[in-house]
Amino acid sequence: MDYDKTAMPAAYDRGRSHAPDVLEHWLAIIESHIPRADVNHIVDLGCGTGRMTGPLAERYGAEVIGIDPSADMLAQARAKTWPAGVRFEQGSAEDVPLANHCCDLVFLSMVYHHITDKVAAARECRRLCRDNGYVGMRQPSREQIPDYTYLPYFPSVEAIAAVRLPARQAVMETFVEAGFNAVARIAVDHQVAPNWADYVEKLAHRADSFLASIPDAEFTAGLARMREEIPRRRGQGPVPSKIDLFVFQAIA
């Protein structure tokens, strides 16, 4: 998806933001597999509006360079206030405008399924990583499609996701062939929203690339059905999901 041809950059943070406790949950799990002491320089590949860029900088006390192909997403990112040592550059995952072995960690968050040439991107990650450096990736996998909470309301998403989302084994094989050891693959419990009403309002921004790809009439009808369910779902608590975390380490 070319985000610069959509309205998604302006709505992305409203539709895809993480609550502080959700973000802390992820950072703690990431750090448990990628030790803080091993990381001083990070490349946030496919950084978008910087949703993970600043938190990674603060968690690791590291310099972080956010890379994204979308000028509009980067404009949103650059308009924010960041910790010292954070900057942004335009570039694609297959051709990153940075020097060889420039970082200890390449991080990809919810972006791998957007990459056209995944083999080239994995090789770029290895080029960027120092020996024994890491790749960390938050990525929904094809195996998780049946668990998508909104799937009954937007049925066209299933076929789109089946084409776009990678299978877990394919991800593992691509990075191993690029020169990494597989360290971990875990399905992380992720809170999408604290309740159904908030979940529906986040979806209403249509900042999800799958929802942006379905017909407008289907999106409008599905959202209306979800809103009708708000009274019935009061008191049900958070809306859960699972997102895979992959961790790879560059072979020296």
JSON list of C-alpha atoms in Angstrom, two decimals, residues 8-142:
[
{"chain": "A", "resi": 8, "resn": "MET", "atom": "CA", "xyz": [-4.13, 7.15, 6.58]},
{"chain": "A", "resi": 9, "resn": "PRO", "atom": "CA", "xyz": [-1.02, 9.08, 7.74]},
{"chain": "A", "resi": 10, "resn": "ALA", "atom": "CA", "xyz": [-3.12, 11.83, 9.37]},
{"chain": "A", "resi": 11, "resn": "ALA", "atom": "CA", "xyz": [-5.42, 9.27, 11.05]},
{"chain": "A", "resi": 12, "resn": "TYR", "atom": "CA", "xyz": [-2.85, 6.62, 11.86]},
{"chain": "A", "resi": 13, "resn": "ASP", "atom": "CA", "xyz": [-2.09, 7.57, 15.45]},
{"chain": "A", "resi": 14, "resn": "ARG", "atom": "CA", "xyz": [-5.76, 7.91, 16.34]},
{"chain": "A", "resi": 15, "resn": "GLY", "atom": "CA", "xyz": [-6.55, 4.52, 14.88]},
{"chain": "A", "resi": 16, "resn": "ARG", "atom": "CA", "xyz": [-3.44, 2.58, 15.88]},
{"chain": "A", "resi": 17, "resn": "SER", "atom": "CA", "xyz": [-2.10, 4.12, 19.10]},
{"chain": "A", "resi": 18, "resn": "HIS", "atom": "CA", "xyz": [-1.09, 1.92, 22.04]},
{"chain": "A", "resi": 19, "resn": "ALA", "atom": "CA", "xyz": [-2.11, 2.61, 25.63]},
{"chain": "A", "resi": 20, "resn": "PRO", "atom": "CA", "xyz": [0.93, 3.08, 27.93]},
{"chain": "A", "resi": 21, "resn": "ASP", "atom": "CA", "xyz": [0.42, -0.26, 29.65]},
{"chain": "A", "resi": 22, "resn": "VAL", "atom": "CA", "xyz": [0.17, -2.06, 26.30]},
{"chain": "A", "resi": 23, "resn": "LEU", "atom": "CA", "xyz": [3.37, -0.41, 25.11]},
{"chain": "A", "resi": 24, "resn": "GLU", "atom": "CA", "xyz": [5.15, -1.30, 28.36]},
{"chain": "A", "resi": 25, "resn": "HIS", "atom": "CA", "xyz": [3.99, -4.91, 27.95]},
{"chain": "A", "resi": 26, "resn": "TRP", "atom": "CA", "xyz": [5.59, -5.10, 24.52]},
{"chain": "A", "resi": 27, "resn": "LEU", "atom": "CA", "xyz": [8.82, -3.36, 25.52]},
{"chain": "A", "resi": 28, "resn": "ALA", "atom": "CA", "xyz": [9.30, -5.70, 28.46]},
{"chain": "A", "resi": 29, "resn": "ILE", "atom": "CA", "xyz": [8.87, -8.77, 26.23]},
{"chain": "A", "resi": 30, "resn": "ILE", "atom": "CA", "xyz": [11.19, -7.35, 23.58]},
{"chain": "A", "resi": 31, "resn": "GLU", "atom": "CA", "xyz": [13.86, -6.59, 26.18]},
{"chain": "A", "resi": 32, "resn": "SER", "atom": "CA", "xyz": [13.57, -10.09, 27.62]},
{"chain": "A", "resi": 33, "resn": "HIS", "atom": "CA", "xyz": [14.82, -11.44, 24.28]},
{"chain": "A", "resi": 34, "resn": "ILE", "atom": "CA", "xyz": [17.05, -8.53, 23.21]},
{"chain": "A", "resi": 35, "resn": "PRO", "atom": "CA", "xyz": [19.11, -7.39, 26.22]},
{"chain": "A", "resi": 36, "resn": "ARG", "atom": "CA", "xyz": [19.45, -3.68, 26.85]},
{"chain": "A", "resi": 37, "resn": "ALA", "atom": "CA", "xyz": [23.21, -4.02, 27.36]},
{"chain": "A", "resi": 38, "resn": "ASP", "atom": "CA", "xyz": [23.61, -5.28, 23.77]},
{"chain": "A", "resi": 39, "resn": "VAL", "atom": "CA", "xyz": [21.92, -2.34, 22.07]},
{"chain": "A", "resi": 40, "resn": "ASN", "atom": "CA", "xyz": [23.19, 1.20, 21.49]},
{"chain": "A", "resi": 41, "resn": "HIS", "atom": "CA", "xyz": [22.01, 1.92, 17.95]},
{"chain": "A", "resi": 42, "resn": "ILE", "atom": "CA", "xyz": [18.63, 0.95, 16.50]},
{"chain": "A", "resi": 43, "resn": "VAL", "atom": "CA", "xyz": [17.06, 1.18, 13.05]},
{"chain": "A", "resi": 44, "resn": "ASP", "atom": "CA", "xyz": [13.25, 1.31, 13.23]},
{"chain": "A", "resi": 45, "resn": "LEU", "atom": "CA", "xyz": [12.49, -0.01, 9.76]},
{"chain": "A", "resi": 46, "resn": "GLY", "atom": "CA", "xyz": [9.06, 0.99, 8.49]},
{"chain": "A", "resi": 47, "resn": "CYS", "atom": "CA", "xyz": [8.69, 3.39, 11.40]},
{"chain": "A", "resi": 48, "resn": "GLY", "atom": "CA", "xyz": [5.55, 5.10, 10.11]},
{"chain": "A", "resi": 49, "resn": "THR", "atom": "CA", "xyz": [4.60, 7.94, 12.45]},
{"chain": "A", "resi": 50, "resn": "GLY", "atom": "CA", "xyz": [7.16, 6.78, 15.03]},
{"chain": "A", "resi": 51, "resn": "ARG", "atom": "CA", "xyz": [4.83, 4.69, 17.16]},
{"chain": "A", "resi": 52, "resn": "MET", "atom": "CA", "xyz": [7.74, 2.50, 18.38]},
{"chain": "A", "resi": 53, "resn": "THR", "atom": "CA", "xyz": [10.68, 4.80, 17.60]},
{"chain": "A", "resi": 54, "resn": "GLY", "atom": "CA", "xyz": [10.63, 6.97, 20.71]},
{"chain": "A", "resi": 55, "resn": "PRO", "atom": "CA", "xyz": [9.70, 4.17, 23.12]},
{"chain": "A", "resi": 56, "resn": "LEU", "atom": "CA", "xyz": [12.60, 2.05, 21.83]},
{"chain": "A", "resi": 57, "resn": "ALA", "atom": "CA", "xyz": [14.99, 5.00, 22.25]},
{"chain": "A", "resi": 58, "resn": "GLU", "atom": "CA", "xyz": [13.86, 5.52, 25.84]},
{"chain": "A", "resi": 59, "resn": "ARG", "atom": "CA", "xyz": [13.81, 1.83, 26.77]},
{"chain": "A", "resi": 60, "resn": "TYR", "atom": "CA", "xyz": [17.28, 1.08, 25.43]},
{"chain": "A", "resi": 61, "resn": "GLY", "atom": "CA", "xyz": [18.88, 4.49, 25.96]},
{"chain": "A", "resi": 62, "resn": "ALA", "atom": "CA", "xyz": [19.84, 4.20, 22.31]},
{"chain": "A", "resi": 63, "resn": "GLU", "atom": "CA", "xyz": [20.14, 6.31, 19.20]},
{"chain": "A", "resi": 64, "resn": "VAL", "atom": "CA", "xyz": [17.31, 5.39, 16.84]},
{"chain": "A", "resi": 65, "resn": "ILE", "atom": "CA", "xyz": [16.91, 6.13, 13.14]},
{"chain": "A", "resi": 66, "resn": "GLY", "atom": "CA", "xyz": [13.38, 5.71, 11.80]},
{"chain": "A", "resi": 67, "resn": "ILE", "atom": "CA", "xyz": [13.15, 4.68, 8.14]},
{"chain": "A", "resi": 68, "resn": "ASP", "atom": "CA", "xyz": [9.96, 4.79, 6.10]},
{"chain": "A", "resi": 69, "resn": "PRO", "atom": "CA", "xyz": [9.11, 5.10, 2.39]},
{"chain": "A", "resi": 70, "resn": "SER", "atom": "CA", "xyz": [6.13, 7.39, 3.04]},
{"chain": "A", "resi": 71, "resn": "ALA", "atom": "CA", "xyz": [6.83, 11.12, 3.07]},
{"chain": "A", "resi": 72, "resn": "ASP", "atom": "CA", "xyz": [3.46, 11.76, 4.71]},
{"chain": "A", "resi": 73, "resn": "MET", "atom": "CA", "xyz": [4.05, 9.28, 7.52]},
{"chain": "A", "resi": 74, "resn": "LEU", "atom": "CA", "xyz": [7.49, 10.80, 8.13]},
{"chain": "A", "resi": 75, "resn": "ALA", "atom": "CA", "xyz": [5.98, 14.29, 8.23]},
{"chain": "A", "resi": 76, "resn": "GLN", "atom": "CA", "xyz": [3.68, 13.10, 11.02]},
{"chain": "A", "resi": 77, "resn": "ALA", "atom": "CA", "xyz": [6.66, 11.60, 12.83]},
{"chain": "A", "resi": 78, "resn": "ARG", "atom": "CA", "xyz": [8.88, 14.66, 12.51]},
{"chain": "A", "resi": 79, "resn": "ALA", "atom": "CA", "xyz": [6.16, 16.92, 13.89]},
{"chain": "A", "resi": 80, "resn": "LYS", "atom": "CA", "xyz": [6.43, 15.22, 17.30]},
{"chain": "A", "resi": 81, "resn": "THR", "atom": "CA", "xyz": [8.86, 15.79, 20.16]},
{"chain": "A", "resi": 82, "resn": "TRP", "atom": "CA", "xyz": [11.42, 13.02, 20.52]},
{"chain": "A", "resi": 83, "resn": "PRO", "atom": "CA", "xyz": [14.23, 12.03, 22.87]},
{"chain": "A", "resi": 84, "resn": "ALA", "atom": "CA", "xyz": [17.73, 13.10, 21.91]},
{"chain": "A", "resi": 85, "resn": "GLY", "atom": "CA", "xyz": [19.28, 10.77, 19.35]},
{"chain": "A", "resi": 86, "resn": "VAL", "atom": "CA", "xyz": [16.09, 10.12, 17.36]},
{"chain": "A", "resi": 87, "resn": "ARG", "atom": "CA", "xyz": [15.95, 11.05, 13.70]},
{"chain": "A", "resi": 88, "resn": "PHE", "atom": "CA", "xyz": [14.06, 10.02, 10.57]},
{"chain": "A", "resi": 89, "resn": "GLU", "atom": "CA", "xyz": [15.10, 9.25, 7.00]},
{"chain": "A", "resi": 90, "resn": "GLN", "atom": "CA", "xyz": [13.12, 8.27, 3.93]},
{"chain": "A", "resi": 91, "resn": "GLY", "atom": "CA", "xyz": [13.90, 4.89, 2.43]},
{"chain": "A", "resi": 92, "resn": "SER", "atom": "CA", "xyz": [12.52, 1.45, 1.64]},
{"chain": "A", "resi": 93, "resn": "ALA", "atom": "CA", "xyz": [13.19, -1.80, 3.47]},
{"chain": "A", "resi": 94, "resn": "GLU", "atom": "CA", "xyz": [14.89, -3.17, 0.37]},
{"chain": "A", "resi": 95, "resn": "ASP", "atom": "CA", "xyz": [17.23, -0.16, 0.04]},
{"chain": "A", "resi": 96, "resn": "VAL", "atom": "CA", "xyz": [18.02, 1.54, 3.35]},
{"chain": "A", "resi": 97, "resn": "PRO", "atom": "CA", "xyz": [20.12, 4.73, 3.07]},
{"chain": "A", "resi": 98, "resn": "LEU", "atom": "CA", "xyz": [22.48, 3.79, 5.92]},
{"chain": "A", "resi": 99, "resn": "ALA", "atom": "CA", "xyz": [26.00, 2.37, 6.20]},
{"chain": "A", "resi": 100, "resn": "ASN", "atom": "CA", "xyz": [26.89, -1.27, 6.63]},
{"chain": "A", "resi": 101, "resn": "HIS", "atom": "CA", "xyz": [26.86, -2.62, 10.21]},
{"chain": "A", "resi": 102, "resn": "CYS", "atom": "CA", "xyz": [25.47, 0.62, 11.61]},
{"chain": "A", "resi": 103, "resn": "CYS", "atom": "CA", "xyz": [23.22, -0.81, 14.31]},
{"chain": "A", "resi": 104, "resn": "ASP", "atom": "CA", "xyz": [22.77, -3.43, 16.99]},
{"chain": "A", "resi": 105, "resn": "LEU", "atom": "CA", "xyz": [19.04, -3.86, 16.36]},
{"chain": "A", "resi": 106, "resn": "VAL", "atom": "CA", "xyz": [16.76, -3.57, 13.35]},
{"chain": "A", "resi": 107, "resn": "PHE", "atom": "CA", "xyz": [13.18, -3.38, 14.52]},
{"chain": "A", "resi": 108, "resn": "LEU", "atom": "CA", "xyz": [10.12, -3.88, 12.31]},
{"chain": "A", "resi": 109, "resn": "SER", "atom": "CA", "xyz": [6.66, -3.27, 13.72]},
{"chain": "A", "resi": 110, "resn": "MET", "atom": "CA", "xyz": [3.58, -4.33, 11.76]},
{"chain": "A", "resi": 111, "resn": "VAL", "atom": "CA", "xyz": [5.35, -3.65, 8.48]},
{"chain": "A", "resi": 112, "resn": "TYR", "atom": "CA", "xyz": [6.81, -6.89, 7.07]},
{"chain": "A", "resi": 113, "resn": "HIS", "atom": "CA", "xyz": [3.61, -7.75, 5.18]},
{"chain": "A", "resi": 114, "resn": "HIS", "atom": "CA", "xyz": [3.89, -4.43, 3.30]},
{"chain": "A", "resi": 115, "resn": "ILE", "atom": "CA", "xyz": [7.38, -5.22, 1.97]},
{"chain": "A", "resi": 116, "resn": "THR", "atom": "CA", "xyz": [7.41, -6.28, -1.68]},
{"chain": "A", "resi": 117, "resn": "ASP", "atom": "CA", "xyz": [10.76, -8.10, -1.77]},
{"chain": "A", "resi": 118, "resn": "LYS", "atom": "CA", "xyz": [11.09, -9.80, 1.59]},
{"chain": "A", "resi": 119, "resn": "VAL", "atom": "CA", "xyz": [14.30, -11.62, 0.68]},
{"chain": "A", "resi": 120, "resn": "ALA", "atom": "CA", "xyz": [15.98, -8.32, -0.21]},
{"chain": "A", "resi": 121, "resn": "ALA", "atom": "CA", "xyz": [14.69, -6.74, 3.00]},
{"chain": "A", "resi": 122, "resn": "ALA", "atom": "CA", "xyz": [16.10, -9.56, 5.14]},
{"chain": "A", "resi": 123, "resn": "ARG", "atom": "CA", "xyz": [19.45, -9.18, 3.41]},
{"chain": "A", "resi": 124, "resn": "GLU", "atom": "CA", "xyz": [19.35, -5.43, 4.10]},
{"chain": "A", "resi": 125, "resn": "CYS", "atom": "CA", "xyz": [18.70, -6.18, 7.75]},
{"chain": "A", "resi": 126, "resn": "ARG", "atom": "CA", "xyz": [21.81, -8.36, 7.80]},
{"chain": "A", "resi": 127, "resn": "ARG", "atom": "CA", "xyz": [23.82, -5.63, 6.07]},
{"chain": "A", "resi": 128, "resn": "LEU", "atom": "CA", "xyz": [22.72, -3.09, 8.67]},
{"chain": "A", "resi": 129, "resn": "CYS", "atom": "CA", "xyz": [23.28, -5.35, 11.70]},
{"chain": "A", "resi": 130, "resn": "ARG", "atom": "CA", "xyz": [26.63, -5.71, 13.35]},
{"chain": "A", "resi": 131, "resn": "ASP", "atom": "CA", "xyz": [27.77, -9.27, 14.00]},
{"chain": "A", "resi": 132, "resn": "ASN", "atom": "CA", "xyz": [25.61, -10.72, 16.78]},
{"chain": "A", "resi": 133, "resn": "GLY", "atom": "CA", "xyz": [23.15, -7.85, 16.33]},
{"chain": "A", "resi": 134, "resn": "TYR", "atom": "CA", "xyz": [19.42, -8.47, 16.35]},
{"chain": "A", "resi": 135, "resn": "VAL", "atom": "CA", "xyz": [16.29, -8.21, 14.28]},
{"chain": "A", "resi": 136, "resn": "GLY", "atom": "CA", "xyz": [13.08, -7.87, 16.28]},
{"chain": "A", "resi": 137, "resn": "MET", "atom": "CA", "xyz": [9.78, -8.03, 14.45]},
{"chain": "A", "resi": 138, "resn": "ARG", "atom": "CA", "xyz": [6.17, -7.51, 15.59]},
{"chain": "A", "resi": 139, "resn": "GLN", "atom": "CA", "xyz": [4.15, -9.12, 12.85]},
{"chain": "A", "resi": 140, "resn": "PRO", "atom": "CA", "xyz": [0.73, -10.75, 12.48]},
{"chain": "A", "resi": 141, "resn": "SER", "atom": "CA", "xyz": [1.08, -14.12, 10.76]},
{"chain": "A", "resi": 142, "resn": "ARG", "atom": "CA", "xyz": [-1.21, -15.93, 8.36]}
]
